[in-house]
PDB file of C-alpha atoms in Angstrom:
ATOM      1  CA  MET A   1       0.000   0.000   0.000  1.00 62.00           C
ATOM      2  CA  GLN A   2       1.625   3.252  -1.191  1.00 71.00           C
ATOM      3  CA  LEU A   3       1.083   6.184   1.160  1.00 75.00           C
ATOM      4  CA  ASP A   4       0.985   9.790  -0.028  1.00 77.00           C
ATOM      5  CA  THR A   5       4.288  11.375   1.055  1.00 79.00           C
ATOM      6  CA  GLY A   6       4.086  14.601  -0.939  1.00 81.00           C
ATOM      7  CA  PHE A   7       4.232  17.743   1.203  1.00 82.00           C
ATOM      8  CA  SER A   8       4.992  21.435   0.802  1.00 85.00           C
ATOM      9  CA  CYS A   9       7.614  23.244   2.867  1.00 88.00           C
ATOM     10  CA  ASN A  10       9.026  26.761   2.577  1.00 90.00           C
ATOM     11  CA  SER A  11      10.944  27.063   5.834  1.00 92.00           C
ATOM     12  CA  VAL A  12      12.800  25.097   8.495  1.00 95.00           C
ATOM     13  CA  ILE A  13      12.246  26.189  12.092  1.00 97.00           C
ATOM     14  CA  TRP A  14      15.054  24.858  14.305  1.00 97.00           C
ATOM     15  CA  LEU A  15      14.007  24.999  17.968  1.00 97.00           C
ATOM     16  CA  THR A  16      16.831  24.633  20.484  1.00 96.00           C
ATOM     17  CA  SER A  17      16.835  24.330  24.249  1.00 95.00           C
ATOM     18  CA  LEU A  18      20.072  22.825  25.555  1.00 94.00           C
ATOM     19  CA  PRO A  19      22.584  23.581  28.319  1.00 94.00           C
ATOM     20  CA  ASP A  20      25.322  25.998  27.199  1.00 94.00           C
ATOM     21  CA  SER A  21      27.900  23.212  27.533  1.00 94.00           C
ATOM     22  CA  GLU A  22      26.097  21.185  24.834  1.00 93.00           C
ATOM     23  CA  LEU A  23      25.592  23.908  22.229  1.00 95.00           C
ATOM     24  CA  GLY A  24      28.790  23.301  20.229  1.00 96.00           C
ATOM     25  CA  PRO A  25      27.300  20.712  17.819  1.00 94.00           C
ATOM     26  CA  THR A  26      24.160  22.834  17.459  1.00 95.00           C
ATOM     27  CA  ARG A  27      26.211  25.889  16.456  1.00 96.00           C
ATOM     28  CA  ARG A  28      28.053  23.872  13.807  1.00 95.00           C
ATOM     29  CA  MET A  29      24.846  22.376  12.404  1.00 95.00           C
ATOM     30  CA  VAL A  30      23.095  25.753  12.396  1.00 95.00           C
ATOM     31  CA  GLU A  31      26.021  27.337  10.522  1.00 94.00           C
ATOM     32  CA  ASP A  32      25.685  24.631   7.872  1.00 93.00           C
ATOM     33  CA  MET A  33      21.935  25.195   7.722  1.00 94.00           C
ATOM     34  CA  GLU A  34      22.510  28.926   7.152  1.00 91.00           C
ATOM     35  CA  SER A  35      24.654  28.015   4.127  1.00 88.00           C
ATOM     36  CA  LEU A  36      21.927  25.685   2.881  1.00 85.00           C
ATOM     37  CA  LYS A  37      19.404  28.513   3.271  1.00 83.00           C
ATOM     38  CA  ALA A  38      21.418  30.647   0.845  1.00 80.00           C
ATOM     39  CA  GLU A  39      21.845  27.790  -1.634  1.00 79.00           C
ATOM     40  CA  LYS A  40      18.250  26.531  -1.717  1.00 74.00           C
ATOM     41  CA  SER A  41      16.313  29.754  -0.992  1.00 76.00           C
ATOM     42  CA  ILE A  42      14.572  28.005   1.891  1.00 82.00           C
ATOM     43  CA  GLY A  43      13.576  30.039   4.904  1.00 89.00           C
ATOM     44  CA  PHE A  44      15.526  29.077   8.031  1.00 94.00           C
ATOM     45  CA  GLN A  45      15.117  30.305  11.588  1.00 95.00           C
ATOM     46  CA  HIS A  46      17.069  29.166  14.624  1.00 97.00           C
ATOM     47  CA  ILE A  47      15.149  29.948  17.812  1.00 97.00           C
ATOM     48  CA  GLN A  48      16.303  29.480  21.388  1.00 97.00           C
ATOM     49  CA  VAL A  49      13.337  28.234  23.419  1.00 97.00           C
ATOM     50  CA  THR A  50      13.397  29.690  26.934  1.00 97.00           C
ATOM     51  CA  SER A  51      10.372  28.075  28.597  1.00 97.00           C
ATOM     52  CA  ALA A  52       7.458  25.716  27.998  1.00 96.00           C
ATOM     53  CA  ALA A  53       5.194  28.760  27.663  1.00 97.00           C
ATOM     54  CA  HIS A  54       7.593  30.216  25.082  1.00 98.00           C
ATOM     55  CA  LEU A  55       7.479  26.985  23.072  1.00 97.00           C
ATOM     56  CA  LYS A  56       3.680  26.941  23.068  1.00 97.00           C
ATOM     57  CA  SER A  57       3.622  30.620  22.101  1.00 97.00           C
ATOM     58  CA  LEU A  58       6.000  29.957  19.194  1.00 97.00           C
ATOM     59  CA  LEU A  59       3.837  27.109  17.894  1.00 97.00           C
ATOM     60  CA  ALA A  60       0.751  29.331  18.143  1.00 97.00           C
ATOM     61  CA  GLU A  61       2.582  32.077  16.206  1.00 97.00           C
ATOM     62  CA  LEU A  62       3.598  29.584  13.513  1.00 97.00           C
ATOM     63  CA  SER A  63      -0.029  28.448  13.321  1.00 97.00           C
ATOM     64  CA  TYR A  64      -1.079  32.036  12.651  1.00 97.00           C
ATOM     65  CA  HIS A  65       1.503  32.497   9.886  1.00 96.00           C
ATOM     66  CA  ALA A  66       0.570  29.144   8.358  1.00 96.00           C
ATOM     67  CA  SER A  67      -3.102  30.062   8.307  1.00 95.00           C
ATOM     68  CA  GLU A  68      -2.798  33.714   7.269  1.00 96.00           C
ATOM     69  CA  ASN A  69       0.433  33.886   5.245  1.00 95.00           C
ATOM     70  CA  GLY A  70       0.834  30.431   3.713  1.00 93.00           C
ATOM     71  CA  MET A  71       3.842  29.470   5.828  1.00 94.00           C
ATOM     72  CA  ARG A  72       4.669  25.765   5.568  1.00 94.00           C
ATOM     73  CA  PRO A  73       7.256  25.052   8.272  1.00 95.00           C
ATOM     74  CA  LEU A  74       9.278  21.930   8.921  1.00 96.00           C
ATOM     75  CA  LEU A  75       9.964  21.755  12.659  1.00 96.00           C
ATOM     76  CA  HIS A  76      13.274  20.513  14.054  1.00 96.00           C
ATOM     77  CA  PHE A  77      13.342  19.938  17.827  1.00 95.00           C
ATOM     78  CA  ASP A  78      16.918  20.252  19.113  1.00 94.00           C
ATOM     79  CA  MET A  79      16.556  19.454  22.803  1.00 92.00           C
ATOM     80  CA  HIS A  80      16.454  16.601  25.288  1.00 91.00           C
ATOM     81  CA  GLY A  81      13.391  14.474  25.877  1.00 87.00           C
ATOM     82  CA  ASN A  82      12.272  12.437  28.857  1.00 86.00           C
ATOM     83  CA  LYS A  83      10.207   9.300  28.306  1.00 85.00           C
ATOM     84  CA  GLU A  84       7.622  10.258  30.904  1.00 87.00           C
ATOM     85  CA  GLU A  85       7.914  14.031  31.292  1.00 89.00           C
ATOM     86  CA  GLY A  86       8.195  15.328  27.712  1.00 89.00           C
ATOM     87  CA  LEU A  87      10.568  17.831  26.083  1.00 92.00           C
ATOM     88  CA  HIS A  88      13.100  19.358  28.469  1.00 93.00           C
ATOM     89  CA  ILE A  89      13.469  23.142  28.359  1.00 95.00           C
ATOM     90  CA  ALA A  90      17.006  23.663  29.642  1.00 94.00           C
ATOM     91  CA  GLN A  91      16.794  27.419  30.232  1.00 92.00           C
ATOM     92  CA  SER A  92      13.834  27.104  32.629  1.00 96.00           C
ATOM     93  CA  SER A  93      14.514  23.564  33.885  1.00 95.00           C
ATOM     94  CA  GLU A  94      10.959  22.475  33.085  1.00 96.00           C
ATOM     95  CA  TYR A  95       9.199  20.150  30.686  1.00 94.00           C
ATOM     96  CA  CYS A  96       6.632  20.568  27.959  1.00 93.00           C
ATOM     97  CA  SER A  97       4.618  17.365  28.339  1.00 91.00           C
ATOM     98  CA  TRP A  98       4.032  15.067  25.378  1.00 89.00           C
ATOM     99  CA  ASP A  99       0.290  15.718  25.708  1.00 89.00           C
ATOM    100  CA  GLU A 100       0.827  19.493  25.538  1.00 92.00           C
ATOM    101  CA  LEU A 101       3.145  19.114  22.573  1.00 92.00           C
ATOM    102  CA  TYR A 102       0.612  16.897  20.795  1.00 91.00           C
ATOM    103  CA  SER A 103      -2.154  19.456  21.291  1.00 92.00           C
ATOM    104  CA  ASN A 104      -0.051  22.383  20.055  1.00 94.00           C
ATOM    105  CA  LEU A 105       1.285  20.506  17.035  1.00 94.00           C
ATOM    106  CA  GLN A 106      -2.289  19.536  16.223  1.00 94.00           C
ATOM    107  CA  GLY A 107      -3.267  23.177  15.818  1.00 95.00           C
ATOM    108  CA  LEU A 108      -0.218  23.934  13.684  1.00 97.00           C
ATOM    109  CA  ASN A 109      -0.734  20.930  11.434  1.00 96.00           C
ATOM    110  CA  GLN A 110      -4.361  21.864  10.922  1.00 96.00           C
ATOM    111  CA  ALA A 111      -3.278  25.409   9.930  1.00 96.00           C
ATOM    112  CA  THR A 112      -0.883  23.958   7.338  1.00 96.00           C
ATOM    113  CA  GLY A 113      -3.558  21.710   5.812  1.00 94.00           C
ATOM    114  CA  ASN A 114      -1.768  18.597   7.097  1.00 95.00           C
ATOM    115  CA  ASN A 115       1.621  19.509   5.653  1.00 94.00           C
ATOM    116  CA  LEU A 116       3.646  19.614   8.853  1.00 95.00           C
ATOM    117  CA  VAL A 117       6.806  17.497   8.965  1.00 95.00           C
ATOM    118  CA  VAL A 118       8.451  17.204  12.379  1.00 95.00           C
ATOM    119  CA  VAL A 119      12.013  16.054  12.972  1.00 94.00           C
ATOM    120  CA  GLY A 120      12.049  15.210  16.663  1.00 86.00           C
ATOM    121  CA  ALA A 121      15.780  15.128  17.320  1.00 78.00           C
ATOM    122  CA  ALA A 122      15.108  14.534  21.009  1.00 77.00           C
ATOM    123  CA  CYS A 123      15.393  11.320  23.002  1.00 71.00           C
ATOM    124  CA  PHE A 124      12.095   9.431  23.109  1.00 75.00           C
ATOM    125  CA  GLY A 125      10.648  11.820  20.494  1.00 74.00           C
ATOM    126  CA  LEU A 126       8.143   9.209  19.357  1.00 71.00           C
ATOM    127  CA  ARG A 127       6.326   9.622  22.669  1.00 78.00           C
ATOM    128  CA  SER A 128       4.632  12.636  21.074  1.00 69.00           C
ATOM    129  CA  ILE A 129       2.390  10.283  19.086  1.00 70.00           C
ATOM    130  CA  MET A 130       1.118   8.391  22.118  1.00 68.00           C
ATOM    131  CA  PRO A 131      -2.252  10.099  22.711  1.00 65.00           C
ATOM    132  CA  ILE A 132      -3.663   9.352  19.234  1.00 77.00           C
ATOM    133  CA  LYS A 133      -7.142  10.804  18.800  1.00 83.00           C
ATOM    134  CA  LEU A 134      -8.746   9.973  15.455  1.00 87.00           C
ATOM    135  CA  ASP A 135     -11.672  12.320  16.061  1.00 88.00           C
ATOM    136  CA  LYS A 136      -9.242  15.281  16.090  1.00 90.00           C
ATOM    137  CA  PRO A 137      -6.760  16.557  13.455  1.00 93.00           C
ATOM    138  CA  ALA A 138      -3.458  14.667  13.215  1.00 94.00           C
ATOM    139  CA  PRO A 139      -0.568  16.429  15.020  1.00 93.00           C
ATOM    140  CA  PHE A 140       1.695  16.164  11.951  1.00 94.00           C
ATOM    141  CA  PHE A 141       1.797  14.839   8.422  1.00 95.00           C
ATOM    142  CA  VAL A 142       5.045  12.965   9.098  1.00 94.00           C
ATOM    143  CA  LEU A 143       7.109  12.611  12.265  1.00 93.00           C
ATOM    144  CA  LEU A 144      10.726  11.429  12.143  1.00 94.00           C
ATOM    145  CA  ALA A 145      11.936  10.718  15.665  1.00 89.00           C
ATOM    146  CA  PRO A 146      13.767   8.172  17.838  1.00 87.00           C
ATOM    147  CA  GLU A 147      11.977   5.697  20.086  1.00 82.00           C
ATOM    148  CA  GLU A 148      14.796   5.739  22.604  1.00 82.00           C
ATOM    149  CA  GLU A 149      17.933   7.822  23.177  1.00 82.00           C
ATOM    150  CA  VAL A 150      19.722   9.447  20.246  1.00 82.00           C
ATOM    151  CA  TYR A 151      23.345  10.608  20.332  1.00 87.00           C
ATOM    152  CA  VAL A 152      24.538  14.004  19.184  1.00 89.00           C
ATOM    153  CA  GLY A 153      27.262  12.436  17.024  1.00 92.00           C
ATOM    154  CA  PHE A 154      24.605  10.768  14.884  1.00 93.00           C
ATOM    155  CA  LEU A 155      22.737  14.063  14.517  1.00 93.00           C
ATOM    156  CA  GLU A 156      25.863  16.021  13.608  1.00 93.00           C
ATOM    157  CA  ASP A 157      26.814  13.416  11.016  1.00 95.00           C
ATOM    158  CA  ASN A 158      23.389  13.222   9.386  1.00 95.00           C
ATOM    159  CA  ALA A 159      20.997  16.102  10.078  1.00 95.00           C
ATOM    160  CA  VAL A 160      22.331  18.702   7.647  1.00 93.00           C
ATOM    161  CA  GLY A 161      22.886  16.078   4.959  1.00 95.00           C
ATOM    162  CA  PHE A 162      19.270  15.043   5.403  1.00 95.00           C
ATOM    163  CA  TYR A 163      18.027  18.589   4.818  1.00 94.00           C
ATOM    164  CA  ARG A 164      20.409  19.215   1.929  1.00 92.00           C
ATOM    165  CA  GLU A 165      19.212  16.127   0.039  1.00 93.00           C
ATOM    166  CA  LEU A 166      15.574  16.624   1.000  1.00 93.00           C
ATOM    167  CA  PHE A 167      15.456  20.068  -0.594  1.00 90.00           C
ATOM    168  CA  ALA A 168      17.472  18.893  -3.587  1.00 90.00           C
ATOM    169  CA  SER A 169      15.423  15.779  -4.360  1.00 90.00           C
ATOM    170  CA  GLY A 170      12.059  16.474  -2.718  1.00 87.00           C
ATOM    171  CA  SER A 171      11.865  12.796  -1.724  1.00 91.00           C
ATOM    172  CA  LEU A 172      11.156  12.437   1.969  1.00 93.00           C
ATOM    173  CA  ASP A 173      11.174   8.627   1.887  1.00 92.00           C
ATOM    174  CA  ALA A 174      14.520   8.225   0.116  1.00 94.00           C
ATOM    175  CA  THR A 175      16.222  10.945   2.151  1.00 95.00           C
ATOM    176  CA  TYR A 176      15.004   9.496   5.426  1.00 96.00           C
ATOM    177  CA  SER A 177      16.217   6.031   4.413  1.00 96.00           C
ATOM    178  CA  ARG A 178      19.684   7.328   3.560  1.00 96.00           C
ATOM    179  CA  TYR A 179      20.310   9.587   6.546  1.00 96.00           C
ATOM    180  CA  LEU A 180      18.036   8.916   9.512  1.00 95.00           C
ATOM    181  CA  SER A 181      16.619   5.400   9.334  1.00 95.00           C
ATOM    182  CA  ASP A 182      19.339   3.856  11.540  1.00 93.00           C
ATOM    183  CA  GLU A 183      18.129   5.776  14.601  1.00 91.00           C
ATOM    184  CA  PHE A 184      14.813   7.407  13.723  1.00 92.00           C
ATOM    185  CA  LYS A 185      11.386   5.914  13.083  1.00 91.00           C
ATOM    186  CA  TYR A 186       9.184   7.166  10.270  1.00 92.00           C
ATOM    187  CA  PHE A 187       5.618   7.794  11.338  1.00 90.00           C
ATOM    188  CA  HIS A 188       3.083   8.883   8.710  1.00 93.00           C
ATOM    189  CA  CYS A 189      -0.364  10.186   9.679  1.00 93.00           C
ATOM    190  CA  GLU A 190      -2.071   7.734   7.300  1.00 93.00           C
ATOM    191  CA  LYS A 191      -0.148   4.886   8.896  1.00 90.00           C
ATOM    192  CA  MET A 192      -1.435   6.056  12.274  1.00 89.00           C
ATOM    193  CA  LEU A 193      -4.974   6.090  10.886  1.00 92.00           C
ATOM    194  CA  PHE A 194      -4.535   2.614   9.409  1.00 91.00           C
ATOM    195  CA  ILE A 195      -3.144   1.122  12.626  1.00 88.00           C
ATOM    196  CA  VAL A 196      -5.794   2.582  14.929  1.00 87.00           C
ATOM    197  CA  VAL A 197      -8.744   1.687  12.677  1.00 88.00           C
ATOM    198  CA  ALA A 198      -7.308  -1.815  12.131  1.00 88.00           C
ATOM    199  CA  LYS A 199      -6.914  -2.244  15.894  1.00 84.00           C
ATOM    200  CA  TYR A 200     -10.515  -1.143  16.412  1.00 80.00           C
ATOM    201  CA  ILE A 201     -11.731  -3.671  13.814  1.00 82.00           C
ATOM    202  CA  ARG A 202      -9.647  -6.480  15.297  1.00 78.00           C
ATOM    203  CA  THR A 203     -10.870  -5.861  18.835  1.00 76.00           C
ATOM    204  CA  GLY A 204     -14.431  -4.751  18.180  1.00 65.00           C
ATOM    205  CA  CYS A 205     -15.586  -6.251  14.895  1.00 64.00           C
ATOM    206  CA  LYS A 206     -13.830  -9.611  14.558  1.00 62.00           C
ATOM    207  CA  GLY A 207     -13.317 -12.807  16.537  1.00 57.00           C
ATOM    208  CA  LYS A 208     -14.248 -13.623  20.115  1.00 63.00           C
ATOM    209  CA  SER A 209     -14.335 -10.011  21.307  1.00 60.00           C
ATOM    210  CA  ALA A 210     -16.788  -9.095  18.539  1.00 61.00           C
ATOM    211  CA  GLN A 211     -19.017 -12.033  19.459  1.00 63.00           C
ATOM    212  CA  GLU A 212     -18.988 -10.963  23.109  1.00 63.00           C
ATOM    213  CA  ARG A 213     -19.841  -7.405  22.081  1.00 61.00           C
ATOM    214  CA  ARG A 214     -22.769  -8.600  19.933  1.00 61.00           C
ATOM    215  CA  GLU A 215     -24.112 -10.678  22.818  1.00 63.00           C
ATOM    216  CA  ARG A 216     -23.879  -7.711  25.205  1.00 67.00           C
ATOM    217  CA  LEU A 217     -25.822  -5.563  22.762  1.00 64.00           C
ATOM    218  CA  LEU A 218     -28.375  -8.341  22.283  1.00 65.00           C
ATOM    219  CA  THR A 219     -28.878  -8.577  26.042  1.00 73.00           C
ATOM    220  CA  GLU A 220     -29.309  -4.791  26.280  1.00 72.00           C
ATOM    221  CA  VAL A 221     -31.970  -4.793  23.534  1.00 70.00           C
ATOM    222  CA  PHE A 222     -34.086  -7.487  25.182  1.00 69.00           C
ATOM    223  CA  SER A 223     -33.648  -5.970  28.637  1.00 76.00           C
ATOM    224  CA  GLN A 224     -35.764  -3.064  27.336  1.00 76.00           C
ATOM    225  CA  GLY A 225     -38.851  -5.304  27.195  1.00 72.00           C
ATOM    226  CA  MET A 226     -38.828  -6.792  23.682  1.00 76.00           C
ATOM    227  CA  GLU A 227     -40.331 -10.276  23.576  1.00 76.00           C
ATOM    228  CA  LYS A 228     -37.579 -12.879  23.232  1.00 78.00           C
ATOM    229  CA  THR A 229     -38.973 -14.950  20.355  1.00 80.00           C
ATOM    230  CA  GLU A 230     -36.939 -16.866  17.775  1.00 79.00           C
ATOM    231  CA  GLY A 231     -37.960 -14.350  15.131  1.00 78.00           C
ATOM    232  CA  ASN A 232     -36.984 -11.345  17.241  1.00 69.00           C
ATOM    233  CA  LEU A 233     -33.671 -12.953  18.204  1.00 72.00           C
ATOM    234  CA  ARG A 234     -32.817 -13.619  14.576  1.00 72.00           C
ATOM    235  CA  SER A 235     -33.855 -10.103  13.478  1.00 76.00           C
ATOM    236  CA  VAL A 236     -31.963  -8.301  16.243  1.00 63.00           C
ATOM    237  CA  ARG A 237     -28.825 -10.432  15.761  1.00 64.00           C
ATOM    238  CA  ASN A 238     -28.811  -9.603  12.030  1.00 63.00           C
ATOM    239  CA  LYS A 239     -29.219  -5.890  12.705  1.00 65.00           C
ATOM    240  CA  ILE A 240     -26.442  -5.870  15.310  1.00 57.00           C
ATOM    241  CA  LYS A 241     -24.107  -7.827  13.033  1.00 60.00           C
ATOM    242  CA  LYS A 242     -24.810  -5.472  10.138  1.00 60.00           C
ATOM    243  CA  GLY A 243     -24.375  -2.417  12.362  1.00 56.00           C
ATOM    244  CA  LEU A 244     -20.980  -3.585  13.640  1.00 58.00           C
ATOM    245  CA  LYS A 245     -19.638  -4.515  10.213  1.00 70.00           C
ATOM    246  CA  PRO A 246     -16.827  -2.098   9.280  1.00 76.00           C
ATOM    247  CA  ASP A 247     -17.562  -0.174   6.091  1.00 82.00           C
ATOM    248  CA  GLN A 248     -16.092   2.645   4.028  1.00 90.00           C
ATOM    249  CA  ALA A 249     -18.226   5.191   5.880  1.00 88.00           C
ATOM    250  CA  LEU A 250     -16.391   4.333   9.128  1.00 85.00           C
ATOM    251  CA  LEU A 251     -13.000   5.020   7.557  1.00 92.00           C
ATOM    252  CA  ASP A 252     -14.231   8.145   5.744  1.00 93.00           C
ATOM    253  CA  ARG A 253     -15.612   9.586   8.972  1.00 89.00           C
ATOM    254  CA  TYR A 254     -12.273   9.400  10.746  1.00 91.00           C
ATOM    255  CA  ALA A 255     -10.117  10.200   7.706  1.00 94.00           C
ATOM    256  CA  LYS A 256     -11.964  13.457   6.988  1.00 93.00           C
ATOM    257  CA  THR A 257     -11.100  14.890  10.398  1.00 94.00           C
ATOM    258  CA  PHE A 258      -7.784  13.208  11.157  1.00 95.00           C
ATOM    259  CA  LEU A 259      -6.203  13.859   7.744  1.00 95.00           C
ATOM    260  CA  VAL A 260      -7.433  17.474   7.743  1.00 93.00           C
ATOM    261  CA  GLY A 261      -9.150  17.150   4.373  1.00 86.00           C
ATOM    262  CA  ARG A 262      -6.382  15.210   2.615  1.00 90.00           C
ATOM    263  CA  SER A 263      -7.505  12.229   0.552  1.00 90.00           C
ATOM    264  CA  CYS A 264      -6.829   8.870   2.164  1.00 92.00           C
ATOM    265  CA  SER A 265      -4.498   6.656   0.111  1.00 90.00           C
ATOM    266  CA  PHE A 266      -6.253   3.410   1.104  1.00 92.00           C
ATOM    267  CA  ASN A 267      -9.855   2.288   1.384  1.00 91.00           C
ATOM    268  CA  MET A 268     -11.686  -0.038   3.747  1.00 90.00           C
ATOM    269  CA  GLN A 269     -11.516  -2.935   1.311  1.00 89.00           C
ATOM    270  CA  GLN A 270      -7.713  -2.708   1.242  1.00 89.00           C
ATOM    271  CA  LEU A 271      -7.543  -2.413   5.025  1.00 90.00           C
ATOM    272  CA  LEU A 272      -9.749  -5.471   5.503  1.00 86.00           C
ATOM    273  CA  GLY A 273      -7.646  -7.316   2.928  1.00 87.00           C
ATOM    274  CA  VAL A 274      -4.544  -6.714   5.008  1.00 85.00           C
ATOM    275  CA  LEU A 275      -6.321  -7.896   8.163  1.00 80.00           C
ATOM    276  CA  ASP A 276      -7.725 -11.000   6.486  1.00 76.00           C
ATOM    277  CA  GLY A 277      -4.297 -11.774   5.055  1.00 72.00           C
ATOM    278  CA  ASP A 278      -2.777 -11.423   8.528  1.00 51.00           C
ATOM    279  CA  LYS A 279      -0.165  -8.992   7.235  1.00 48.00           C
ATOM    280  CA  PRO A 280       1.473  -6.338   9.456  1.00 43.00           C
TER     281      PRO A 280
END
């Protein structure tokens, strides 16, 4: 199944919050990014984040510019992350929780029309996808981030090369594979949609759990006073089974909101085919 990986970007926003003693690699990478800015005519801003409130304010400001001025930023988070606490803001010794980050990225991604690419160069950066909510806009189009710790040597060796090739080739997939795939995971909003809907179907519409759910609903119907005849049992069972059967409307309902109006690259028939084939 081929996912849509085309996106628009006209600026890189590099957000840093690190102790002074750790800023050497950042300075070198930012200098290289400034050179790339001149070569590729891509907007580049390096911003020192001073507090969690400052970070949230910056994301709100980017949302405004995306909505009103057509800004299409690619966010690069250059800071430490804690598996439980969130992004560490060194200057204020506080954290921006993963839940708060998710919510603020959600607003920015919606303002960009689901074009936001996030490079989470922070340890445990994939934690920012944990509170997936399909009834709300996705927090990014694509997130590239580590599941565990990531070392600054890897970032210094690969980050600028990643951006240089990305803006030369326009291929996010190929550039990720060449530069970041050893340490970073690639998480696409459509993949998130696929996984969550597939999980819902597996647990609620198929197998033993689905049978138990149908029986609970059947019990609830007859507890309201309907006469428990063979005909009524058969009729109600058929209606419940039909009502719980996953259809294209289910996928469309979530895709419309979660993908912020983007077309979904797969349909329910393809999703069910993967489930029935027991493929990952």
